[in-house]
Amino acid sequence: MNIILLGPPGAGKGTAAKEICKLYNLFPFYAGDLLRERMSKTDDFAKYIREIINNGALLPNDAINKMVEEFLTSDTNIENIKNNGILFDGYPRTIEQATFLEKLLSDNNQKIDKVLYLYIDDAKIIKRIVARRIDKNTGNIYNLISNPPPPNVKTEDLYQRDDDKEYIIKNRLNIYKKMTEPLIDFYNKRHLVSEVDGSKEVQEMFCDINEILK
Ligand code: AMP
């Protein structure tokens, strides 16, 4: 089973992705994590990625498509995908990327089986993202209001992503609406989309996802 998680930043994709991958034994593909890992290097390309991400913009299609292709077609990864299926979070984000992915998968005798569209309104997104914190040791995502870290997690181990500041979130939302939202129609035409209410509490949202995937 190959799944795409679609939805605005802050809709709960990251949290849902971790749970789904665990339960359905899917191979995770987190576009943002791949880019953050690449930008932690010290070369010019890393600097270029950092500037784009910190402004809330999107990496050009060619650049991200190339990285995705390299990642997905490596021997171990393609085997994992063929055996277990894959979950895409944060990719594709444009029609051009979706078209590229469709071809890449079909070249490897694969296809997308389901697109989970997590919807949530803008005001809730902003409230949720500014309270988002990540544990630097585990990568676990918390929300200071709705999903606070357990007592054993130290405050100094939590960090806020640079692109989670309010003025950058607004830019990311505008770009999402312009570039990524058209994908809902793209995948609706292929009868792949199921809608999920991203404003629900994590467990409740995950129950809804489970119902769909069952
Ligand atoms: P995310 O962690 O998915 O919110 O991604 C963080 C940032 O990485 C985004 O705001 C973009 O700047 C960049 N990014 C992630 N995925 C893509 C993509 N598919 N295409 C272009 N840029 C991306």
Tab-separated table of C-alpha atoms and ligand atoms in Angstrom:
chain	number	residue	atom	x	y	z
A	1	MET	CA	0.000	0.000	0.000
A	2	ASN	CA	1.449	3.362	-1.069
A	3	ILE	CA	-0.008	6.437	0.602
A	4	ILE	CA	0.336	10.199	0.261
A	5	LEU	CA	-0.474	12.510	3.156
A	6	LEU	CA	-1.718	15.820	1.844
A	7	GLY	CA	-2.700	18.920	3.773
A	8	PRO	CA	-1.503	22.322	4.948
A	9	PRO	CA	1.397	22.722	7.365
A	10	GLY	CA	0.132	22.046	10.879
A	11	ALA	CA	-2.663	19.672	9.855
A	12	GLY	CA	-1.011	16.874	11.826
A	13	LYS	CA	0.642	15.075	8.914
A	14	GLY	CA	3.908	14.415	10.744
A	15	THR	CA	2.196	12.917	13.786
A	16	ALA	CA	-0.214	10.854	11.675
A	17	ALA	CA	2.633	9.670	9.441
A	18	LYS	CA	4.590	8.178	12.338
A	19	GLU	CA	1.540	6.260	13.634
A	20	ILE	CA	0.478	4.999	10.200
A	21	CYS	CA	3.979	3.793	9.338
A	22	LYS	CA	4.245	1.958	12.650
A	23	LEU	CA	0.869	0.252	12.362
A	24	TYR	CA	0.976	-0.627	8.672
A	25	ASN	CA	4.715	-1.222	8.534
A	26	LEU	CA	5.155	1.349	5.795
A	27	PHE	CA	8.448	2.815	4.719
A	28	PRO	CA	8.330	6.545	5.606
A	29	PHE	CA	9.378	9.302	3.252
A	30	TYR	CA	9.518	12.713	4.933
A	31	ALA	CA	10.467	15.346	2.361
A	32	GLY	CA	11.098	18.007	5.014
A	33	ASP	CA	13.397	15.703	7.008
A	34	LEU	CA	15.345	14.786	3.870
A	35	LEU	CA	15.884	18.491	3.156
A	36	ARG	CA	16.727	19.379	6.763
A	37	GLU	CA	19.303	16.595	6.804
A	38	ARG	CA	20.789	17.885	3.540
A	39	MET	CA	20.856	21.476	4.787
A	40	SER	CA	22.834	20.515	7.874
A	41	LYS	CA	25.909	20.103	5.619
A	42	THR	CA	28.210	23.027	4.945
A	43	ASP	CA	28.270	23.289	1.137
A	44	ASP	CA	26.543	25.849	-1.101
A	45	PHE	CA	23.571	23.612	-1.849
A	46	ALA	CA	22.946	23.229	1.897
A	47	LYS	CA	23.045	27.024	2.274
A	48	TYR	CA	20.647	27.391	-0.639
A	49	ILE	CA	18.159	24.908	0.900
A	50	ARG	CA	18.407	26.632	4.295
A	51	GLU	CA	17.509	30.010	2.795
A	52	ILE	CA	14.488	28.574	0.993
A	53	ILE	CA	13.177	26.662	3.997
A	54	ASN	CA	13.711	29.517	6.433
A	55	ASN	CA	11.659	31.781	4.174
A	56	GLY	CA	8.865	29.227	3.968
A	57	ALA	CA	9.306	28.903	0.183
A	58	LEU	CA	9.464	25.698	-1.869
A	59	LEU	CA	12.564	24.134	-3.338
A	60	PRO	CA	12.374	24.143	-7.181
A	61	ASN	CA	10.658	21.056	-8.602
A	62	ASP	CA	13.737	19.818	-10.457
A	63	ALA	CA	15.884	19.884	-7.334
A	64	ILE	CA	13.434	18.063	-5.069
A	65	ASN	CA	12.426	15.582	-7.794
A	66	LYS	CA	16.070	14.659	-8.300
A	67	MET	CA	16.584	14.123	-4.562
A	68	VAL	CA	13.426	12.026	-4.360
A	69	GLU	CA	14.455	9.901	-7.311
A	70	GLU	CA	17.902	9.277	-5.844
A	71	PHE	CA	16.412	8.387	-2.495
A	72	LEU	CA	13.626	6.139	-3.751
A	73	THR	CA	15.591	4.234	-6.343
A	74	SER	CA	18.505	3.312	-4.101
A	75	ASP	CA	18.631	-0.509	-3.923
A	76	THR	CA	17.594	-0.868	-0.270
A	77	ASN	CA	14.853	1.719	-0.425
A	78	ILE	CA	13.219	0.387	-3.571
A	79	GLU	CA	13.234	-3.122	-2.069
A	80	ASN	CA	11.601	-1.795	1.122
A	81	ILE	CA	8.959	-0.016	-0.903
A	82	LYS	CA	8.203	-3.058	-3.006
A	83	ASN	CA	7.941	-5.279	0.079
A	84	ASN	CA	6.116	-2.965	2.477
A	85	GLY	CA	4.767	0.089	0.675
A	86	ILE	CA	5.613	3.703	1.313
A	87	LEU	CA	4.068	6.725	2.956
A	88	PHE	CA	4.855	10.152	1.487
A	89	ASP	CA	4.677	13.147	3.797
A	90	GLY	CA	5.516	16.544	2.295
A	91	TYR	CA	5.903	15.245	-1.238
A	92	PRO	CA	4.499	15.864	-3.787
A	93	ARG	CA	3.734	19.531	-3.157
A	94	THR	CA	3.089	20.680	-6.744
A	95	ILE	CA	1.358	19.237	-9.807
A	96	GLU	CA	4.763	18.926	-11.482
A	97	GLN	CA	6.051	16.836	-8.560
A	98	ALA	CA	2.904	14.676	-8.569
A	99	THR	CA	3.294	13.989	-12.282
A	100	PHE	CA	6.961	13.148	-11.771
A	101	LEU	CA	6.131	10.798	-8.884
A	102	GLU	CA	3.415	9.047	-10.867
A	103	LYS	CA	5.924	8.275	-13.626
A	104	LEU	CA	8.693	7.291	-11.200
A	105	LEU	CA	6.399	4.844	-9.407
A	106	SER	CA	4.994	3.397	-12.595
A	107	ASP	CA	8.546	2.860	-13.928
A	108	ASN	CA	9.032	0.699	-10.829
A	109	ASN	CA	5.675	-1.102	-11.192
A	110	GLN	CA	4.206	0.863	-8.322
A	111	LYS	CA	1.299	3.278	-7.909
A	112	ILE	CA	-0.360	5.451	-5.287
A	113	ASP	CA	-3.228	3.606	-3.584
A	114	LYS	CA	-4.593	6.302	-1.309
A	115	VAL	CA	-4.282	10.029	-0.684
A	116	LEU	CA	-5.266	11.117	2.809
A	117	TYR	CA	-6.218	14.778	2.736
A	118	LEU	CA	-5.986	16.304	6.222
A	119	TYR	CA	-8.014	19.528	6.331
A	120	ILE	CA	-8.021	22.240	9.004
A	121	ASP	CA	-8.762	25.985	8.986
A	122	ASP	CA	-6.049	28.668	8.932
A	123	ALA	CA	-6.654	30.110	12.422
A	124	LYS	CA	-6.261	26.677	14.015
A	125	ILE	CA	-3.139	26.003	11.928
A	126	ILE	CA	-1.356	29.131	13.156
A	127	LYS	CA	-2.331	28.492	16.789
A	128	ARG	CA	-1.140	24.915	16.485
A	129	ILE	CA	2.152	25.556	14.697
A	130	VAL	CA	3.443	28.315	16.970
A	131	ALA	CA	3.016	25.888	19.897
A	132	ARG	CA	4.763	23.015	18.085
A	133	ARG	CA	7.981	21.756	19.675
A	134	ILE	CA	10.241	18.908	18.643
A	135	ASP	CA	12.350	16.710	20.897
A	136	LYS	CA	15.894	16.931	19.512
A	137	ASN	CA	16.742	13.465	20.861
A	138	THR	CA	13.777	11.448	19.605
A	139	GLY	CA	12.251	13.606	16.873
A	140	ASN	CA	8.897	13.308	18.678
A	141	ILE	CA	6.535	16.153	17.899
A	142	TYR	CA	4.635	17.818	20.765
A	143	ASN	CA	2.233	20.695	21.102
A	144	LEU	CA	2.604	22.854	24.210
A	145	ILE	CA	-1.199	23.265	24.371
A	146	SER	CA	-2.875	20.151	23.026
A	147	ASN	CA	-0.208	17.456	23.292
A	148	PRO	CA	2.389	18.528	25.890
A	149	PRO	CA	5.579	16.510	26.311
A	150	PRO	CA	5.605	13.966	29.181
A	151	PRO	CA	7.420	14.969	32.413
A	152	ASN	CA	10.572	12.988	31.520
A	153	VAL	CA	11.236	15.204	28.473
A	154	LYS	CA	13.491	18.118	29.436
A	155	THR	CA	12.445	21.611	28.280
A	156	GLU	CA	15.977	22.287	27.026
A	157	ASP	CA	15.675	19.293	24.667
A	158	LEU	CA	12.689	20.829	22.911
A	159	TYR	CA	13.151	23.183	19.981
A	160	GLN	CA	10.979	25.203	17.634
A	161	ARG	CA	11.625	24.980	13.896
A	162	ASP	CA	12.849	28.287	12.436
A	163	ASP	CA	10.064	28.127	9.852
A	164	ASP	CA	7.406	27.724	12.556
A	165	LYS	CA	7.477	31.455	13.390
A	166	GLU	CA	4.105	33.135	12.726
A	167	TYR	CA	5.095	35.402	9.779
A	168	ILE	CA	6.763	32.494	7.995
A	169	ILE	CA	3.770	30.208	8.601
A	170	LYS	CA	1.574	32.753	6.801
A	171	ASN	CA	3.903	32.584	3.802
A	172	ARG	CA	3.907	28.773	3.898
A	173	LEU	CA	0.103	28.787	3.974
A	174	ASN	CA	-0.129	31.097	0.951
A	175	ILE	CA	2.251	28.877	-0.977
A	176	TYR	CA	0.324	25.781	0.094
A	177	LYS	CA	-2.930	27.229	-1.256
A	178	LYS	CA	-1.396	28.278	-4.541
A	179	MET	CA	0.909	25.349	-5.277
A	180	THR	CA	-0.237	22.319	-3.269
A	181	GLU	CA	-4.012	22.602	-2.937
A	182	PRO	CA	-4.524	21.900	-6.681
A	183	LEU	CA	-3.238	18.379	-5.930
A	184	ILE	CA	-6.548	17.571	-4.233
A	185	ASP	CA	-8.256	17.925	-7.602
A	186	PHE	CA	-5.404	16.075	-9.361
A	187	TYR	CA	-5.878	13.042	-7.081
A	188	ASN	CA	-9.678	13.370	-6.893
A	189	LYS	CA	-9.729	12.824	-10.642
A	190	ARG	CA	-7.937	9.542	-9.954
A	191	HIS	CA	-10.498	8.657	-7.207
A	192	LEU	CA	-7.777	8.366	-4.583
A	193	VAL	CA	-8.685	11.028	-2.013
A	194	SER	CA	-10.184	10.410	1.439
A	195	GLU	CA	-10.725	13.410	3.705
A	196	VAL	CA	-9.662	13.480	7.343
A	197	ASP	CA	-10.532	16.196	9.874
A	198	GLY	CA	-7.073	17.403	10.959
A	199	SER	CA	-8.471	19.580	13.757
A	200	LYS	CA	-9.385	16.549	15.884
A	201	GLU	CA	-7.240	15.309	18.759
A	202	VAL	CA	-4.431	13.004	17.632
A	203	GLN	CA	-6.032	9.728	18.769
A	204	GLU	CA	-9.429	10.593	17.319
A	205	MET	CA	-7.895	11.608	13.992
A	206	PHE	CA	-5.890	8.413	13.915
A	207	CYS	CA	-9.072	6.337	14.478
A	208	ASP	CA	-10.623	8.038	11.434
A	209	ILE	CA	-7.509	7.279	9.361
A	210	ASN	CA	-7.598	3.680	10.503
A	211	GLU	CA	-11.199	3.311	9.386
A	212	ILE	CA	-10.228	4.552	5.928
A	213	LEU	CA	-7.163	2.364	5.559
A	214	LYS	CA	-8.842	-0.798	6.866
B	1	AMP	P1	7.924	20.128	5.981
B	1	AMP	O1	8.778	19.573	7.062
B	1	AMP	O2	7.250	19.066	5.166
B	1	AMP	O3	6.941	21.156	6.495
B	1	AMP	O4	8.893	20.887	4.954
B	1	AMP	C1	9.698	21.978	5.396
B	1	AMP	C2	10.125	22.819	4.215
B	1	AMP	O5	10.920	22.038	3.308
B	1	AMP	C3	8.998	23.370	3.361
B	1	AMP	O6	8.415	24.544	3.913
B	1	AMP	C4	9.761	23.654	2.056
B	1	AMP	O7	10.552	24.802	2.192
B	1	AMP	C5	10.697	22.452	1.962
B	1	AMP	N1	10.029	21.338	1.248
B	1	AMP	C6	9.574	20.178	1.814
B	1	AMP	N2	9.023	19.385	0.909
B	1	AMP	C7	9.122	20.035	-0.285
B	1	AMP	C8	8.689	19.738	-1.602
B	1	AMP	N3	8.023	18.603	-1.881
B	1	AMP	N4	8.948	20.634	-2.577
B	1	AMP	C9	9.616	21.767	-2.317
B	1	AMP	N5	10.030	22.138	-1.079
B	1	AMP	C10	9.789	21.280	-0.062
